[in-house]
Coordinates of C-alpha atoms in Angstrom, one line a residue:
X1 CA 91.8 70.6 71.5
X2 CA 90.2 68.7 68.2
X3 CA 86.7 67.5 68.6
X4 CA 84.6 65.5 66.4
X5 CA 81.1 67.1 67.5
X6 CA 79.9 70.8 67.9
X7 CA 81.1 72.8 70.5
X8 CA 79.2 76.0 72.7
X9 CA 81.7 78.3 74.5
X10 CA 80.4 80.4 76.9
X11 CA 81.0 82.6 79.6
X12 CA 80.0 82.5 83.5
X13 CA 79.7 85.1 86.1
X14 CA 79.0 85.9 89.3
X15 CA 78.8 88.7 92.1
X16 CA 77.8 88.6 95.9
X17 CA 78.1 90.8 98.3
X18 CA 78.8 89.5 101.7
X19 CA 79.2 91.2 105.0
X20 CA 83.6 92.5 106.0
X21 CA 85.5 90.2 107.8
X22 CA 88.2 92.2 108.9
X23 CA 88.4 97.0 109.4
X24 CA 91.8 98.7 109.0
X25 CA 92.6 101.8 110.5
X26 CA 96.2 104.1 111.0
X27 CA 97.1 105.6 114.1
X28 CA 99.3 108.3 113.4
X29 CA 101.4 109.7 116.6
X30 CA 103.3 113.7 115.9
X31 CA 105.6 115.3 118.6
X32 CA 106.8 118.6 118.1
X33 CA 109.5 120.7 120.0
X34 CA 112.9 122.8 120.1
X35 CA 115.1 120.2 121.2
X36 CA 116.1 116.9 118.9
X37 CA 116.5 114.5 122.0
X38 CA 112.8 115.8 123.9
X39 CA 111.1 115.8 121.0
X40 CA 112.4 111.9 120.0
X41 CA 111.4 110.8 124.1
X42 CA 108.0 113.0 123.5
X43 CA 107.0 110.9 120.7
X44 CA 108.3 107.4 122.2
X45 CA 105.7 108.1 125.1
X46 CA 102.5 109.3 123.0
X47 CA 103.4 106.1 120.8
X48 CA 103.7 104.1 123.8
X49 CA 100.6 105.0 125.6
X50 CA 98.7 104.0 122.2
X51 CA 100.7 100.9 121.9
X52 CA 99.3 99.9 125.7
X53 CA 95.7 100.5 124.4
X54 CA 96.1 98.2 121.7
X55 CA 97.4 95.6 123.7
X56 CA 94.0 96.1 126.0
X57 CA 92.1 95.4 122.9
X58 CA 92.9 92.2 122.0
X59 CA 91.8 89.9 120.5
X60 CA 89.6 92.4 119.3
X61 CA 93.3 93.4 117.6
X62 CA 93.9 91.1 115.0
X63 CA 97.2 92.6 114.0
X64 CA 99.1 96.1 114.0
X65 CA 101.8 97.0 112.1
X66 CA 104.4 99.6 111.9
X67 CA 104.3 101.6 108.2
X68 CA 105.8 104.8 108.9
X69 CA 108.3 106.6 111.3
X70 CA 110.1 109.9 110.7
X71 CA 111.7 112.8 112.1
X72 CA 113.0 116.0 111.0
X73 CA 114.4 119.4 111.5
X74 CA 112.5 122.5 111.1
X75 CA 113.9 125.1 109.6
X76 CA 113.3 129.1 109.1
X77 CA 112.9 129.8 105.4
X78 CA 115.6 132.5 105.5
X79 CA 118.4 129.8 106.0
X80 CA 118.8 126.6 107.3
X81 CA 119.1 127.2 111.1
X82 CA 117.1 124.4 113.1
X83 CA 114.0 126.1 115.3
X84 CA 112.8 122.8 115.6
X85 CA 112.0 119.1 115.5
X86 CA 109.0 117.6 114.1
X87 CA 108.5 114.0 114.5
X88 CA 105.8 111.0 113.5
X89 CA 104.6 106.9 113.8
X90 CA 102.4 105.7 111.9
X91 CA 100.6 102.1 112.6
X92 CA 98.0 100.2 111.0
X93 CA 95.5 98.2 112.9
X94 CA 93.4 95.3 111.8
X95 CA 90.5 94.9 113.7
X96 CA 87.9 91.3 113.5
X97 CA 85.8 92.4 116.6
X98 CA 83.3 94.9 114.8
X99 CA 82.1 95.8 118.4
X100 CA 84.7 97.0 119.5
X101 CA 86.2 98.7 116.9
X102 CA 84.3 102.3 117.6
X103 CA 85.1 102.4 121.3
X104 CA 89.0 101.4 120.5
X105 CA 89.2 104.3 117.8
X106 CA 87.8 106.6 119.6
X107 CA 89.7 106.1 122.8
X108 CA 92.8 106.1 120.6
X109 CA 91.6 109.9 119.3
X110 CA 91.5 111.1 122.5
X111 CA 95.1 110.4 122.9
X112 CA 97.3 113.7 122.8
X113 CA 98.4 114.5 119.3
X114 CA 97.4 110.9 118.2
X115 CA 95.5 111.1 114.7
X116 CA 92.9 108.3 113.8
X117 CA 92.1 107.4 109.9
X118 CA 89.7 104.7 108.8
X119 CA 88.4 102.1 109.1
X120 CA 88.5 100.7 105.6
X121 CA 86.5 97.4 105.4
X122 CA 87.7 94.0 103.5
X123 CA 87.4 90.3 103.3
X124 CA 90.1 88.0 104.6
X125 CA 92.3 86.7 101.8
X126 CA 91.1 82.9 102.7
X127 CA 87.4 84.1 103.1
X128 CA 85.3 81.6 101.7
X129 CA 83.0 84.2 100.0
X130 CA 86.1 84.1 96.8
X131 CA 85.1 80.4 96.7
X132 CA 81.9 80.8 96.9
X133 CA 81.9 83.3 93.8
X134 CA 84.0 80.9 92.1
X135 CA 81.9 78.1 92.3
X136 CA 79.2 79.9 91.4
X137 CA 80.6 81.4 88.4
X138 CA 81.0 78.0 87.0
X139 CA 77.5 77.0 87.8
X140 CA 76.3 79.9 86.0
X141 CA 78.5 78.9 82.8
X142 CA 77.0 75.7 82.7
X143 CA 73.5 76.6 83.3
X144 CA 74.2 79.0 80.1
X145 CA 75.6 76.4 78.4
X146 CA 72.7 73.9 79.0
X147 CA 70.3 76.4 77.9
X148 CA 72.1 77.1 74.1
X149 CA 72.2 73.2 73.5
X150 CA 68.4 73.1 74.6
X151 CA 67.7 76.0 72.1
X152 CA 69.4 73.7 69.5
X153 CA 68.0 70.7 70.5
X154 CA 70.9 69.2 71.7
X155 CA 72.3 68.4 75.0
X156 CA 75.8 69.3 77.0
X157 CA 77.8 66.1 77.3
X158 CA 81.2 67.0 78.2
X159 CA 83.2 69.9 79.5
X160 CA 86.7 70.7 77.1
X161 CA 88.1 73.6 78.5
X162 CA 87.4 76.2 81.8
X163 CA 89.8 78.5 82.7
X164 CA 89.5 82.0 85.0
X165 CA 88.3 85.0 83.2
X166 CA 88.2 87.8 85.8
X167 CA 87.5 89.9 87.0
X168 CA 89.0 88.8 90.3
X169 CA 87.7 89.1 93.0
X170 CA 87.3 92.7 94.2
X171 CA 86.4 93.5 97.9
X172 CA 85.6 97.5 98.3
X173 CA 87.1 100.4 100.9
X174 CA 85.8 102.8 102.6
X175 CA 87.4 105.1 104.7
X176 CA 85.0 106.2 107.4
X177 CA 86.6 109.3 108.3
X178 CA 89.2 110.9 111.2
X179 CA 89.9 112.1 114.2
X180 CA 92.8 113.8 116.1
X181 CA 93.4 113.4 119.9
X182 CA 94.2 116.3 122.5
X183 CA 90.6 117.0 123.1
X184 CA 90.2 115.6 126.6
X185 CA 86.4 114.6 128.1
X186 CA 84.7 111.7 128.5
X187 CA 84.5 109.1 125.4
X188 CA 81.4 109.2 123.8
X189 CA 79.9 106.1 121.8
X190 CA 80.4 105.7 118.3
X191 CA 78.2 103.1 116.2
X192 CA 80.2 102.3 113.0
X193 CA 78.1 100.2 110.0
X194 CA 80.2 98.0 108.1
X195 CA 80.1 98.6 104.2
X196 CA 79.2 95.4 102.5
X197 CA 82.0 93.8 100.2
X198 CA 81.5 93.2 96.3
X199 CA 82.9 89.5 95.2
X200 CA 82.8 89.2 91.9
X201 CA 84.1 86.1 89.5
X202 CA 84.3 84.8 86.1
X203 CA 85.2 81.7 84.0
X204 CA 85.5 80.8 80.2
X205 CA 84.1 77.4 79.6
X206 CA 83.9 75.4 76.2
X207 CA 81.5 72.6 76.1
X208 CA 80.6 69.7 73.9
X209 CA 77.3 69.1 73.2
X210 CA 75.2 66.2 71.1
X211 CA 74.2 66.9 67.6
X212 CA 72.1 69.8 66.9
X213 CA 68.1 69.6 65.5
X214 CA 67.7 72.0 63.8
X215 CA 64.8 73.3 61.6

């Protein structure tokens, strides 16, 4: 875009870190045994049992989802005669209710043969934090810009051109750690700390600015 009167171009950037809106864990359900049919109805029960937990935790369950089912044969390694079956679910749960997320995981642990992963932490893809970043980047551009045209003894009088520069926004994960079920006992408390998310933004902005004093 022509212009008739100098021009600054600079760059504007933010980062916050904001608290997680949303923890995401996998439940991983294994049955193993000789027969094909009691090994498929052994791991349609564990799986289940951990889908009637998650349905006593909501609305603390903001949504679960399926990611990975299997089931194969065992084998010897001297041929290819079947010993066995081996079979596993995997689902991933997405948890908004922070206080009830250590109870819930660890209730799902204790589950026979049920493995727990997580939680990872992140920011909802709405979550007004990216906005928040965003506007803030530009404010930062133009406070730059303000202070170049003061250095020349000028002043910023129109914006030309903005346009995203990135980094976008980049919310962090954490996986917490495991557990496997089969343990039995009472369920013992578990305090989990939320890792605090990193939103970061940046614009390119180009600026018109009065004529310069200089000298």
């Amino acid at each position: 875009m022509a212009t008739d009167g100098p021009v600054v171009q600079v760059r504007g950037e933010a980062t916050r870190e904001v608290p997680p809106e949303l923890a995401l864990f996998t439940v991983t359900v294994t049955a193993r045994g000789r027969d094909r049919e009691a090994t498929l109805t052994q791991l349609a029960e564990r799986a289940a049992a951990v889908r009637v937990l998650l349905d006593g935790a909501e609305p603390a369950v903001a949504r679960r989802e399926t990611g990975d089912l299997w089931v194969r044969p065992q084998t010897k390694r001297s041929g290819e005669r079947v010993v066995g079956w081996l079979g596993s679910v995997t689902t991933t749960v997405t948890v908004t209710d922070f206080t009830a997320l250590g109870e819930l995981m660890l209730r799902l642990a204790d589950q026979d043969q049920v493995e727990v992963n997580g939680p990872w932490w992140e920011l909802r893809p709405d979550s007004p934090a990216h906005r928040e970043a965003r506007h803030a980047a530009i404010d930062d551009a133009l406070l730059r810009a303000r202070e170049y045209a003061e250095a020349l003894g000028a002043r910023v009088t129109a914006l030309l051109e903005l346009a995203d520069a990135g980094p976008a926004d980049r919310p962090m994960f954490a996986r917490a750690g495991s557990a496997r079920g089969g343990a039995g006992g009472g369920i013992p408390e578990l305090e989990l700390d939320p890792q605090p998310q990193t939103v970061q933004a940046a614009v390119q902005a180009r600026f018109t600015i009065s004529d310069t004093v200089l000298g």
